[in-house]
XYZ file of C-alpha atoms in Angstrom:
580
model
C 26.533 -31.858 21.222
C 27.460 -30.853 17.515
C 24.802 -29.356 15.383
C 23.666 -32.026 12.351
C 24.502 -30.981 8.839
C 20.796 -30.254 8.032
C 20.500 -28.121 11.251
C 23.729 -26.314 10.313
C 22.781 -25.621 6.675
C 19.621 -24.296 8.200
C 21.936 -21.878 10.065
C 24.016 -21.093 7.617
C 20.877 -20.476 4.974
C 19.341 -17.906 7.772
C 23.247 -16.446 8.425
C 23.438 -15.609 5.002
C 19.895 -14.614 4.046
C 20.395 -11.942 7.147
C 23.756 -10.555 5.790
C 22.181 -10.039 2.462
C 18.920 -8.738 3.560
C 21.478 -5.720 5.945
C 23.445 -5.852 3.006
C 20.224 -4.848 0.904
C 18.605 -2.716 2.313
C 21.740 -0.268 3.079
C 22.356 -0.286 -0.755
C 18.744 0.912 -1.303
C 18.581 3.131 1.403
C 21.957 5.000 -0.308
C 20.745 4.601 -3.531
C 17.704 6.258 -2.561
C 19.729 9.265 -0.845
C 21.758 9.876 -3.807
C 18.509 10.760 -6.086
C 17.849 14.424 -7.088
C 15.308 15.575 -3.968
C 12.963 16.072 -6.105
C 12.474 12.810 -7.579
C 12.734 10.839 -4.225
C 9.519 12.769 -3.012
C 7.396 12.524 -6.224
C 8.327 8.365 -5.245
C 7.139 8.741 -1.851
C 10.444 8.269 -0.924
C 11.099 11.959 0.973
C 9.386 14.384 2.491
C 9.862 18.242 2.110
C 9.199 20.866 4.568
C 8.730 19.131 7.601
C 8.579 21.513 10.638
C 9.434 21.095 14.025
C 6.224 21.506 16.118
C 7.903 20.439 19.316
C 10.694 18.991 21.205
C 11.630 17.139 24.057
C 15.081 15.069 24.589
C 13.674 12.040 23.717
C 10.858 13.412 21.187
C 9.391 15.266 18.881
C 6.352 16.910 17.237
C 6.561 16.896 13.404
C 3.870 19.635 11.335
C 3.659 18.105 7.909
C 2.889 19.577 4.695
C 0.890 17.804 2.271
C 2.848 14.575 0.910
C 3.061 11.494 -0.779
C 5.787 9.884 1.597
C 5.471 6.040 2.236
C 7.041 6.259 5.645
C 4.882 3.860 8.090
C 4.953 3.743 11.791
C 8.155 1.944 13.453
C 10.751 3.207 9.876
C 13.754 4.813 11.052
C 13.893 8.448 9.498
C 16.978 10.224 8.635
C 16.179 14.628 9.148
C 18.458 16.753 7.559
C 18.225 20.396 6.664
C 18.748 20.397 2.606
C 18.203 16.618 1.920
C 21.728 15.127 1.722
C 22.143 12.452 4.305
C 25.169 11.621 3.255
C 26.885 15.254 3.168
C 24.715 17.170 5.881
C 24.509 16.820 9.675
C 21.478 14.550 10.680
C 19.106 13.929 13.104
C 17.801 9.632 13.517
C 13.730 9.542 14.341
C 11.558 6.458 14.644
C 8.060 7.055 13.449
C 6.356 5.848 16.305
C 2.577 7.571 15.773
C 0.920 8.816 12.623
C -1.797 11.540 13.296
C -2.117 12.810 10.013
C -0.721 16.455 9.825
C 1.042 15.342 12.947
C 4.109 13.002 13.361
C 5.118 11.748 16.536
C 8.673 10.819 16.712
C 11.308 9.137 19.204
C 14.582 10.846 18.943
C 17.212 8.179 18.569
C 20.412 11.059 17.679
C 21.158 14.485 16.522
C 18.355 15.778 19.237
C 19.822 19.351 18.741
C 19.308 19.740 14.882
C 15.785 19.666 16.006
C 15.019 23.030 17.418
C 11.384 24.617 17.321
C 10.262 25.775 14.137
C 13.374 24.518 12.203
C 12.365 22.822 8.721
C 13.964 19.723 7.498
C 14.289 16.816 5.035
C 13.002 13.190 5.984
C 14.346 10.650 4.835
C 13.865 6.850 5.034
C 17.066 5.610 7.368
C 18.636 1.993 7.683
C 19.032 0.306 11.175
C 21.401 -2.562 10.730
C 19.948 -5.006 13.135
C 21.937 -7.848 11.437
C 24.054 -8.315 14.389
C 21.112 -8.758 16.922
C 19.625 -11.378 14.435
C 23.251 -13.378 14.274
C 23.566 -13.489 18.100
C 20.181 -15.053 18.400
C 20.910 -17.869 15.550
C 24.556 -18.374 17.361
C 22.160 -18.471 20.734
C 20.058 -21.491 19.207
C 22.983 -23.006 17.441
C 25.127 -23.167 21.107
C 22.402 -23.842 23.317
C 20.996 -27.268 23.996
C 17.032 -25.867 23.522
C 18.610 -24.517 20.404
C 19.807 -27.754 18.962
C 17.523 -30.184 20.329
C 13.808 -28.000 19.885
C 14.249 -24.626 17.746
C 16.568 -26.270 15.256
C 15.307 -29.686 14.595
C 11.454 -27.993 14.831
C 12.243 -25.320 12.531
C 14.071 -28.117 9.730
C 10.605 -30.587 10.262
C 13.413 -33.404 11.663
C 11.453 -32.737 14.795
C 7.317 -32.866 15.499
C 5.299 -31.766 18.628
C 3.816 -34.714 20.586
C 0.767 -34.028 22.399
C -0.484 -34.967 25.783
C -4.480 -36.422 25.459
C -5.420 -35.388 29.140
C -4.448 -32.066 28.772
C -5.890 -31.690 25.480
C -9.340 -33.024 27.134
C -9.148 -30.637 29.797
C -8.992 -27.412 27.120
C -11.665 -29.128 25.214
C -13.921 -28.751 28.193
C -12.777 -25.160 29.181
C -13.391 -24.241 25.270
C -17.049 -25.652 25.382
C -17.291 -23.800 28.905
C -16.144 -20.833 27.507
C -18.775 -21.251 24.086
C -15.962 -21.827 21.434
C -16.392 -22.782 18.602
C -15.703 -26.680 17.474
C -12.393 -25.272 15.318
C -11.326 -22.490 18.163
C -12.049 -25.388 20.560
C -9.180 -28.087 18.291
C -6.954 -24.944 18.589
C -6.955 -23.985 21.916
C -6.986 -28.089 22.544
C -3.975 -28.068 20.070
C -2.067 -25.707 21.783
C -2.617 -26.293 25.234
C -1.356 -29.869 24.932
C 1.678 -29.778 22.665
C 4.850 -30.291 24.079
C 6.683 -28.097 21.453
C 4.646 -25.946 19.376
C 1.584 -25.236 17.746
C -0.104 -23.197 14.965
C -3.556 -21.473 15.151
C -5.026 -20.062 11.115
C -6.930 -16.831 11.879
C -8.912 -16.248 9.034
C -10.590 -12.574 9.113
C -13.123 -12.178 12.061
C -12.963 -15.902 13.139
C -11.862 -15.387 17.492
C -8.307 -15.721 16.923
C -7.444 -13.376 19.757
C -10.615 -15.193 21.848
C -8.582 -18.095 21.420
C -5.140 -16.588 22.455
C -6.101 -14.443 25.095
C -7.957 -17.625 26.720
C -4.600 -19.857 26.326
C -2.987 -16.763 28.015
C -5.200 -16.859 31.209
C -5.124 -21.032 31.286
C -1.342 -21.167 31.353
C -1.113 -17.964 33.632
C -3.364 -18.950 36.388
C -1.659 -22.437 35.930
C 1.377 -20.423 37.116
C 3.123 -19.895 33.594
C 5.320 -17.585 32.334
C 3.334 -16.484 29.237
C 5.433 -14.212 26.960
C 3.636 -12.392 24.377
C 5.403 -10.836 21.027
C 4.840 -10.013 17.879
C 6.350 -7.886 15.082
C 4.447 -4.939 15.959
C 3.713 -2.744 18.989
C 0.306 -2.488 18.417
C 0.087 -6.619 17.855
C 1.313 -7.000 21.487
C -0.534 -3.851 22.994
C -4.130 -5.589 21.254
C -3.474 -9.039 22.611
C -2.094 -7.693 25.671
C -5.981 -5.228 26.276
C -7.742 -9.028 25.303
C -5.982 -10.353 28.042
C -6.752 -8.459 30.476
C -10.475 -7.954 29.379
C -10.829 -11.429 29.977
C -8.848 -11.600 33.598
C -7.971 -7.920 34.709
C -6.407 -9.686 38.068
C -3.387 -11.502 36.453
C -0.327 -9.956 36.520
C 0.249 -8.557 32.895
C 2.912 -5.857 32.118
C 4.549 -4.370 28.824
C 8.349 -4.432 28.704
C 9.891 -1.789 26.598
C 10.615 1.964 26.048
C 8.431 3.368 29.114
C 7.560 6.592 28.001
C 5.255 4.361 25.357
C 1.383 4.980 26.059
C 0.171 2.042 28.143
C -2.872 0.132 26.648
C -5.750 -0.790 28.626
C -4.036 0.116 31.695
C -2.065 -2.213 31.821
C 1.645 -0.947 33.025
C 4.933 -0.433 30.964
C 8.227 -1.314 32.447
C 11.705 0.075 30.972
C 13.052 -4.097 32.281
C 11.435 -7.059 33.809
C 13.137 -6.259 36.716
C 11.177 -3.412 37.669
C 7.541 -4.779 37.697
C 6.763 -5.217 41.049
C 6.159 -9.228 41.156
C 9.292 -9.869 39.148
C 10.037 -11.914 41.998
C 6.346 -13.609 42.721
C 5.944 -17.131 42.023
C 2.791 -16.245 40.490
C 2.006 -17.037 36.620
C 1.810 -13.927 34.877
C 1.791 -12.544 31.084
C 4.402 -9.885 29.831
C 4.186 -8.272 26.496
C 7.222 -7.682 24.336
C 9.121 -7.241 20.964
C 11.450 -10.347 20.237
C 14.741 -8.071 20.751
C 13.660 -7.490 23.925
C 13.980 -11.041 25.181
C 17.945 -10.895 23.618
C 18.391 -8.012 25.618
C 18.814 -6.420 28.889
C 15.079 -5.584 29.085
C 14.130 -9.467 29.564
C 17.306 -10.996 30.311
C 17.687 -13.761 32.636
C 13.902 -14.565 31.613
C 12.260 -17.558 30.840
C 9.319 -18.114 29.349
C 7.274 -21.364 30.039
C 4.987 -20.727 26.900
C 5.393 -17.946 24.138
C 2.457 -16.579 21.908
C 3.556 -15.041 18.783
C 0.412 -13.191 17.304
C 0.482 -12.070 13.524
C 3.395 -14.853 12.918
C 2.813 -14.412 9.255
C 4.500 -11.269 9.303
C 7.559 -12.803 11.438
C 10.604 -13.478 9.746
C 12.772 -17.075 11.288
C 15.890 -15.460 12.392
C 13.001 -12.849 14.018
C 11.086 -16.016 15.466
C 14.093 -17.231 16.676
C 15.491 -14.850 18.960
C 12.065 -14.656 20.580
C 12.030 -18.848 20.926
C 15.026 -18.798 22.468
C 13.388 -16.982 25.648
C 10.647 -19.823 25.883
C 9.957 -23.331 26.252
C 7.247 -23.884 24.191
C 5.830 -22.023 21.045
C 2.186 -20.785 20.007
C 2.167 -18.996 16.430
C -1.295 -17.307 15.464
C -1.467 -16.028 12.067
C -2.539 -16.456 8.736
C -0.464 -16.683 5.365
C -3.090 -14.717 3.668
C -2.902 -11.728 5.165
C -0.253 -8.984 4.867
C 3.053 -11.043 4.353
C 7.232 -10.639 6.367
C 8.145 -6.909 6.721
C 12.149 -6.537 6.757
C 13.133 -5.458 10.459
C 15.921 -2.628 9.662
C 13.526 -0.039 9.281
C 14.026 0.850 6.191
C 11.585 1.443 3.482
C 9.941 -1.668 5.096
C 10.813 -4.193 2.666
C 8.150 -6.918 2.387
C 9.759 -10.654 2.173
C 8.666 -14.295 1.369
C 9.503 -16.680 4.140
C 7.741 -15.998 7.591
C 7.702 -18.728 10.516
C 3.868 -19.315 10.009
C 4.370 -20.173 6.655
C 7.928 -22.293 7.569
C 5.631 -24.366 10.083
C 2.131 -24.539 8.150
C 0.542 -27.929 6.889
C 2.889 -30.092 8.961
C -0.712 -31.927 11.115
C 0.211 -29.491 14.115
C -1.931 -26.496 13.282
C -5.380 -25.733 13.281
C -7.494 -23.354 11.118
C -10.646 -21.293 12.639
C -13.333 -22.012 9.903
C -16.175 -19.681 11.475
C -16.584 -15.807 10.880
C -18.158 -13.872 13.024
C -17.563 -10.570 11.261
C -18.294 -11.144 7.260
C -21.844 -11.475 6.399
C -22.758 -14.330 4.083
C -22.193 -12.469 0.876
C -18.931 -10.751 2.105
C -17.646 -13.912 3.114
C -17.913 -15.734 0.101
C -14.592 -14.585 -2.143
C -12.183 -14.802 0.390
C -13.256 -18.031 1.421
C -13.155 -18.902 -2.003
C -10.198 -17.704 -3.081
C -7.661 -18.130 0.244
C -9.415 -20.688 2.053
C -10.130 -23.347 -0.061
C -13.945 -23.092 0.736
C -13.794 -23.492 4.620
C -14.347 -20.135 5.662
C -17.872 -19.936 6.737
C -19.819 -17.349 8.297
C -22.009 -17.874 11.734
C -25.695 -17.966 11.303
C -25.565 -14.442 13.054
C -23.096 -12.924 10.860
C -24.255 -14.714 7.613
C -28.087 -12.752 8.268
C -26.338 -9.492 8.751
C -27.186 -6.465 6.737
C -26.648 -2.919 6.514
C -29.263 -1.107 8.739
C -29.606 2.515 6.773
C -32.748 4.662 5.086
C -31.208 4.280 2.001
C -32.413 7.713 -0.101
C -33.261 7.502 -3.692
C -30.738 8.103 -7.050
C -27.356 6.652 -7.060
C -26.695 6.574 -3.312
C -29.659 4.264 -2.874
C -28.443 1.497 -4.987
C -25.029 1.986 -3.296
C -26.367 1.760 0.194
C -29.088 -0.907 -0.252
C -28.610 -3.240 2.510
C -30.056 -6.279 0.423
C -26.695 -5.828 -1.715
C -23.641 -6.485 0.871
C -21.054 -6.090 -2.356
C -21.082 -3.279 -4.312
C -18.577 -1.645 -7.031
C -18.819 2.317 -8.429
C -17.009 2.474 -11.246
C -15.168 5.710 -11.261
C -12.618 5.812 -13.790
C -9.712 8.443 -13.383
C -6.872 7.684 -16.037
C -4.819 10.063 -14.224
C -4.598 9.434 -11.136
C -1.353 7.729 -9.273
C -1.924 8.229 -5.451
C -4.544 10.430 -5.280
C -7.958 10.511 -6.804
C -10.400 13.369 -5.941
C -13.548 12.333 -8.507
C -13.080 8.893 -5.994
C -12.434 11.198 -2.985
C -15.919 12.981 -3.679
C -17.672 9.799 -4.165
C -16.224 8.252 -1.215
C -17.540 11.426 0.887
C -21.106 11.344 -0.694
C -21.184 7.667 0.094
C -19.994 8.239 3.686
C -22.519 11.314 3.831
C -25.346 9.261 2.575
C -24.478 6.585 4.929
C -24.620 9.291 8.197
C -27.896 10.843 6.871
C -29.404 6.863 6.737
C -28.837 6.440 10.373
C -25.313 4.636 10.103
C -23.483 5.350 12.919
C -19.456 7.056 12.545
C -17.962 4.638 14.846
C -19.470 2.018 11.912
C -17.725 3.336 9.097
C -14.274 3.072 7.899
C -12.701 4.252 4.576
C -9.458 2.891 3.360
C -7.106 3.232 0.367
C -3.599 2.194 -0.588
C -2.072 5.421 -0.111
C -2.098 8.385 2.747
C -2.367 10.820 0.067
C -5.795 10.126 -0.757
C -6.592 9.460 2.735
C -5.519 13.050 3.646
C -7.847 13.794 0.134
C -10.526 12.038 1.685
C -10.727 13.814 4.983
C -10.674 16.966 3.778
C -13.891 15.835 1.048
C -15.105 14.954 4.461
C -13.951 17.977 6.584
C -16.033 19.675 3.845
C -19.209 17.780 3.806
C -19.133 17.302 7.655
C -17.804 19.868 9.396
C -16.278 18.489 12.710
C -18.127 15.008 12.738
C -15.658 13.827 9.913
C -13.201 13.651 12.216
C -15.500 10.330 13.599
C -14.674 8.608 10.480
C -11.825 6.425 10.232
C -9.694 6.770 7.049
C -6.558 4.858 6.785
C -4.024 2.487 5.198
C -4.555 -1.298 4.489
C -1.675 -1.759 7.234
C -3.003 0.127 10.255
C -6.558 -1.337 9.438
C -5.515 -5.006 9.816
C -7.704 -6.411 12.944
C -10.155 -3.484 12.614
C -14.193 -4.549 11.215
C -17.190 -1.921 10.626
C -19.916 -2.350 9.564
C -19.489 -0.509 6.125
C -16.370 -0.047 4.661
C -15.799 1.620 1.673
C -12.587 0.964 -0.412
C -10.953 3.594 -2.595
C -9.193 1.648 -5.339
C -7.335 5.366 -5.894
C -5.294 4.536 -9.246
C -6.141 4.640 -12.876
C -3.222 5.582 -14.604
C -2.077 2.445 -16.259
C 1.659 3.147 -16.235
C 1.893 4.191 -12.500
C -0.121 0.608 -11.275
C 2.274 -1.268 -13.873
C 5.295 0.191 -12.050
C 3.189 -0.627 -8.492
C 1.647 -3.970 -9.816
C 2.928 -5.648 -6.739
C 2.221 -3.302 -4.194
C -1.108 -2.467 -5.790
C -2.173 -5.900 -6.715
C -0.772 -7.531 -3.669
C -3.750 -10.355 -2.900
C -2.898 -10.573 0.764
C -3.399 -7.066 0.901
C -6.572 -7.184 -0.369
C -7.586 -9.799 1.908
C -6.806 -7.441 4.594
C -8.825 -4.423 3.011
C -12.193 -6.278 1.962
C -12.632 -8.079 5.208
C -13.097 -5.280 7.260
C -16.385 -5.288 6.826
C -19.549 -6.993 8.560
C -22.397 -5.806 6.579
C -21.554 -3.874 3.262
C -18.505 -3.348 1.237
C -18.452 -0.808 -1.491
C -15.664 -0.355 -3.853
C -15.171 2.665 -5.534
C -12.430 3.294 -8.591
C -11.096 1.428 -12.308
C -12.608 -2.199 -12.943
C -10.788 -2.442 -15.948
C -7.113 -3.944 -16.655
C -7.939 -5.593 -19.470
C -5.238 -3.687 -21.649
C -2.306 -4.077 -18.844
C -2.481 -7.142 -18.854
C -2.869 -7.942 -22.277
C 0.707 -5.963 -22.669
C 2.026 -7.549 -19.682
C 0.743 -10.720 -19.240
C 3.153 -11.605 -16.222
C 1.048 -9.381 -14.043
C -2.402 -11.078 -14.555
C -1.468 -13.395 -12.284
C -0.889 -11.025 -9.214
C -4.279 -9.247 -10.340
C -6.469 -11.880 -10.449
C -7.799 -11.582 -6.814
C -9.275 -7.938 -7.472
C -10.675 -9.349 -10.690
C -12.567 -11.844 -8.904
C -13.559 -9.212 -6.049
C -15.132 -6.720 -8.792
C -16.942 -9.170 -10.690
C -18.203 -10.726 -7.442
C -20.001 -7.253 -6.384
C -23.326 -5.923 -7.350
C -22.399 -2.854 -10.441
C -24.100 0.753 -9.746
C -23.089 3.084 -11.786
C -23.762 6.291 -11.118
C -23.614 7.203 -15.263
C -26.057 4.311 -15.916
C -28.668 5.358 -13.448
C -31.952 6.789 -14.219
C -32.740 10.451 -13.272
C-alpha cells in the first residue's frame, strides 16, 4: 500500500522539520562554544570551576561553585579542562539529578578526564538524535499501522470511533470509583475509542486519577499498557500512581538500571529481563519513547499507550512511541510548559506538540474541576487559559490559609482571608538574582513557620537557580537546619507539585535584561505552571511595573499580558505603605 500525498507531505514536513531542528541546534551549540568563556557564563551558558567530587565508570559527583548556568536535568554536558570544546579533550555527561551544590551525572565518554578533585569547564553538548527520529517516521511510513492509523490520525483524514458498551462500562467504574462527571467522559472517552483519545489536565483537576485508573482497567483486562512521556520523572510519577492504586499488577521501568526505582517498583536494563516477560498476564511498563525503537523494548507490543504531559511531546517524538502500540491515550494540557527539543542541547522550547496537533477535533475531553486552587486562586487561570470552565470543588473553593498571622507587614501578607497577594519589591538591578526579594521571600517563609504553617506546605519558586541558591541561603540564615524542609526550585521541576502557600519570586527588574528574556520571562504557560501550585495562598513578590517596556516595545505586551492580569488580580501590601 503506497502512502497518499497528504500522508507523505506529512512525512516529508516532519523529515525536514527534524533535519533542521539537528541542524539547529548543532549551529547554536558551536556558536555558543566559540564565545569568549567569560561571556558564555555571565549568559548562563557555562559553568566555571566545577570539581570532581566523585567517580565511578558510569558516574559522577559534580561540587559546584556558585553559578548562573541554565543547564536542566536530562542536557547533555560537554567537560573540558580550559573551556574549548572544540580544541581540548572532553568528557560527555547527562545531567541526570540536580541537588543544588551537587550534580549528579551519567558518564556517557571521556570517563578518565574525570579524576577526583580535577576542575573543569561545562558546557551545554548536542546529541544528534535526528537519526532515531527518521527511523521511526520511515517505521510509520512502511508499516501498515503506520499508514492506515498513525498517519491518517495524525493528518485528521482519520477519526477514532467509539464503542457505546464499553464506554458504559467505564462510566460505571468512574462513578464507582467517585469521579468526577468530566474525569468520568474522559476515562469513558478513552476506554472506548478504537484509536485514540485526549484527556485536558488543567492544574489540580485528577488527571493522573484518571490515567492511573485507565492503567489498572486495561491491565487487569490483560493489556499491555505502555507508559511514556518526555521526561523520567513523568513516567516514574504515573508509574508510583499506578501502583498506589493496584500494588499487585505487574508494573516495571525499562531503561538505564542503575536509575533509582520509584515507589518500588523495579527497573529493568530490557523487557526481556522482568521476570513475567513471558506471562500472559496484563501488565504496565514505564518507558521513554526511544526505548520502544530500541533494543530495550523491541519485539514489544503495546495494546494501549498512555502518553502523560503530551503537550511537551514533539510528533516525530509521539511517533516513535505509537509505533509500539495499538491504541493511543495523550494527557496533557496546551497551557502548561510547551515542546522541549530532544538533542539535549540548551533545551530548545518549540511550537507544535502532539496534544496540540490532536486538540479540538470532538475526541478529547477537558477535566473542568480543581481540587487544588481555592476559589480565589482559581479564578485567573480559568479565566485566562480556560475559557471560564475551570472551576474549583466546593472543598477546594472554601480553602484558606490556616496561620497566626502576626501584626505589621507580614500580617497583611499572610492573612488567610486574602488567597492572592503581591509585594512590590522593586530592584532595577537585578537580572537573575535578587537579594532585597530573597530577604522578603525568607521573612515571608519565616513568618509563615512561626504561624503554624507546616515546611512540607511551603514551596518557593523563581525563574532562575541563582536566586534559588540566594534564597536558601536567606533561609539557611533565618532557619538554621529546618530550611532545608523548604522546597525552592524552578518553574520546570515544580510542574505537578501543589502546597499550600507558595510564594513566587518574580527575581528581575532590570528592564534591559527581561527585554532580552521577554520570552522566557514572560512565557504565559510558564506562569500557569508557577501560580497554580498553590491550594490556599499565593504571594508574589518583585516589579509590577512594565509600563515603560512596553511602551518602547510594544511587540512584547502581548507575551506580558498574563502577569499583568495576575498582579492586578492580587490583593497589594506594600510593605512601604504600611503603618508602623
Amino acid at each position: 500500500m503506497t502512502p497518499s500525498a497528504e500522508k507523505t507531505d506529512l512525512l516529508h514536513t516532519l523529515h525536514r522539520q527534524i533535519v533542521q531542528e539537528a541542524e539547529s541546534a548543532r549551529h547554536q551549540v558551536r556558536k555558543m562554544w566559540s564565545a569568549p568563556l567569560r561571556e558564555r557564563a555571565a549568559q548562563g551558558k557555562s559553568l566555571e570551576g566545577a570539581r570532581v567530587h566523585s567517580a565511578s565508570q558510569e558516574w559522577v559527583h559534580l561540587d559546584l561553585p556558585d553559578h548562573d548556568a541554565l543547564f536542566r536535568e536530562g542536557d547533555l554536558l560537554i567537560w573540558t579542562e580550559s573551556g574549548n570544546p572544540d580544541l581540548e579533550s572532553r568528557a560527555e555527561l547527562v545531567l541526570a539529578e540536580d541537588r543544588g551544590d551537587l550534580w549528579v551525572c551519567m558518564i556517557r565518554s571521556g570517563r578518565h578526564l574525570l579524576s577526583v578533585g580535577s576542575v573543569g569547564v561545562l558546557d551545554f553538548g548536542f546529541l544528534d538524535v535526528s537519526r532515531q527520529l527518521e527511523d521511526a517516521l520511515r517505521k510509520a511510513g512502511d508499516s501498515v499501522k503506520g499508514r492506515e492509523r498513525i498517519l491518517p490520525l495524525l493528518e485528521g483524514t482519520l477519526r477514532p470511533s467509539f464503542d457505546s458498551g464499553l464506554h458504559a462500562d467505564a462510566v460505571r467504574i468512574g462513578e464507582a470509583e467517585g469521579l468526577n462527571e468530566s474525569q468520568i467522559e474522559g476515562l469513558a472517552l478513552a476506554w472506548s475509542t478504537d484509536l485514540a483519545a485526549l484527556i485536558q489536565g488543567p492544574p489540580g483537576t485528577g488527571k493522573t486519577a484518571v490515567l492511573s485508573l485507565l492503567a489498572q482497567m486495561a491491565a487487569r483486562k490483560g493489556h499491555r499498557v505502555l507508559v511514556t512521556g518526555l521526561t523520567h520523572r513523568a513516567i516514574d510519577n504515573a508509574l508510583a500512581a499506578i501502583r498506589r492504586r493496584d500494588p499487585d499488577l505487574d508494573i516495571a521501568r525499562i531503561g538505564s538500571p542503575t536509575r533509582t526505582s520509584k515507589a518500588g517498583i523495579p527497573c529493568w536494563d530490557s523487557f526481556v529481563e522482568c521476570p513475567w516477560s513471558e506471562s500472559d498476564r496484563g501488565f504496565v511498563v514505564g518507558a521513554t519513547p526511544f526505548c520502544v525503537q530500541n533494543h530495550r523494548l523491541a519485539g514489544v507490543e503495546f495494546d494501549l499507550a498512555l502518553f502523560d504531559e503530551s503537550s511537551q511531546i514533539t510528533l516525530p517524538l509521539a511517533i516513535m512511541a505509537m509505533n509500539g502500540a495499538r491504541r493511543w491515550v495523550f494527557f496533557g494540557d496546551q497551557h502548561q510548559l510547551p515542546p522541549v527539543l530532544p538533542t539535549l542541547a540548551a533545551c530548545e522550547r518549540l511550537e507544535g506538540s502532539v496534544f496540540g496537533a490532536l486538540q479540538d477535533r470532538d475526541f478529547d475531553q477537558m477535566l473542568e474541576t480543581t481540587y487544588r486552587l481555592n476559589d480565589v486562586l482559581c479564578r485567573w487561570p480559568s479565566r485566562e487559559f480556560y475559557g471560564g470552565r475551570l472551576a474549583p470543588s466546593p472543598e477546594a473553593g472554601a480553602r484558606r490559609l490556616t496561620v497566626a498571622a502576626p501584626k505589621g507587614p507580614m500580617g497583611g501578607i499572610l492573612d488567610p482571608s486574602r488567597p492572592l497577594v503581591h509585594v512590590p519589591v522593586l530592584d532595577p538591578s537585578a537580572t537573575t538574582s535578587s537579594r532585597p526579594e530573597a530577604e522578603w521571600v525568607g521573612g515571608i517563609v519565616q513568618a509563615a513557620l512561626e504561624g503554624g504553617v507546616a515546611p512540607v506546605e511551603i514551596a518557593v519558586i523563581s525563574p532562575f537557580r541563582r536566586q534559588n541558591r540566594r534564597i536558601r541561603k536567606v533561609l539557611r540564615e533565618r532557619l538554621g537546619s529546618a530550611a532545608e524542609r523548604i522546597v525552592v526550585d524552578t518553574v520546570e521541576r515544580m510542574q505537578g507539585q501543589e502546597r499550600d502557600l507558595v510564594v513566587l519570586s518574580l527575581t528581575s527588574g532590570s528592564e534591559p535584561f527581561v527585554e532580552r528574556m521577554a520570552e522566557f520571562y514572560f512565557l504565559p504557560q510558564r506562569l500557569n505552571v508557577a501560580a497554580t501550585r498553590a491550594r490556599s495562598k499565593l504571594v508574589l513578590v518583585g516589579r509590577a511595573d512594565w509600563t515603560d517596556l512596553f511602551e518602547r516595545r510594544p511587540d512584547l505586551q502581548e507575551q506580558g499580558n498574563s502577569l499583568r492580569a495576575l498582579l492586578e488580580e492580587a490583593s497589594i501590601v506594600d510593605p512601604l505603605a504600611w503603618p508602623n
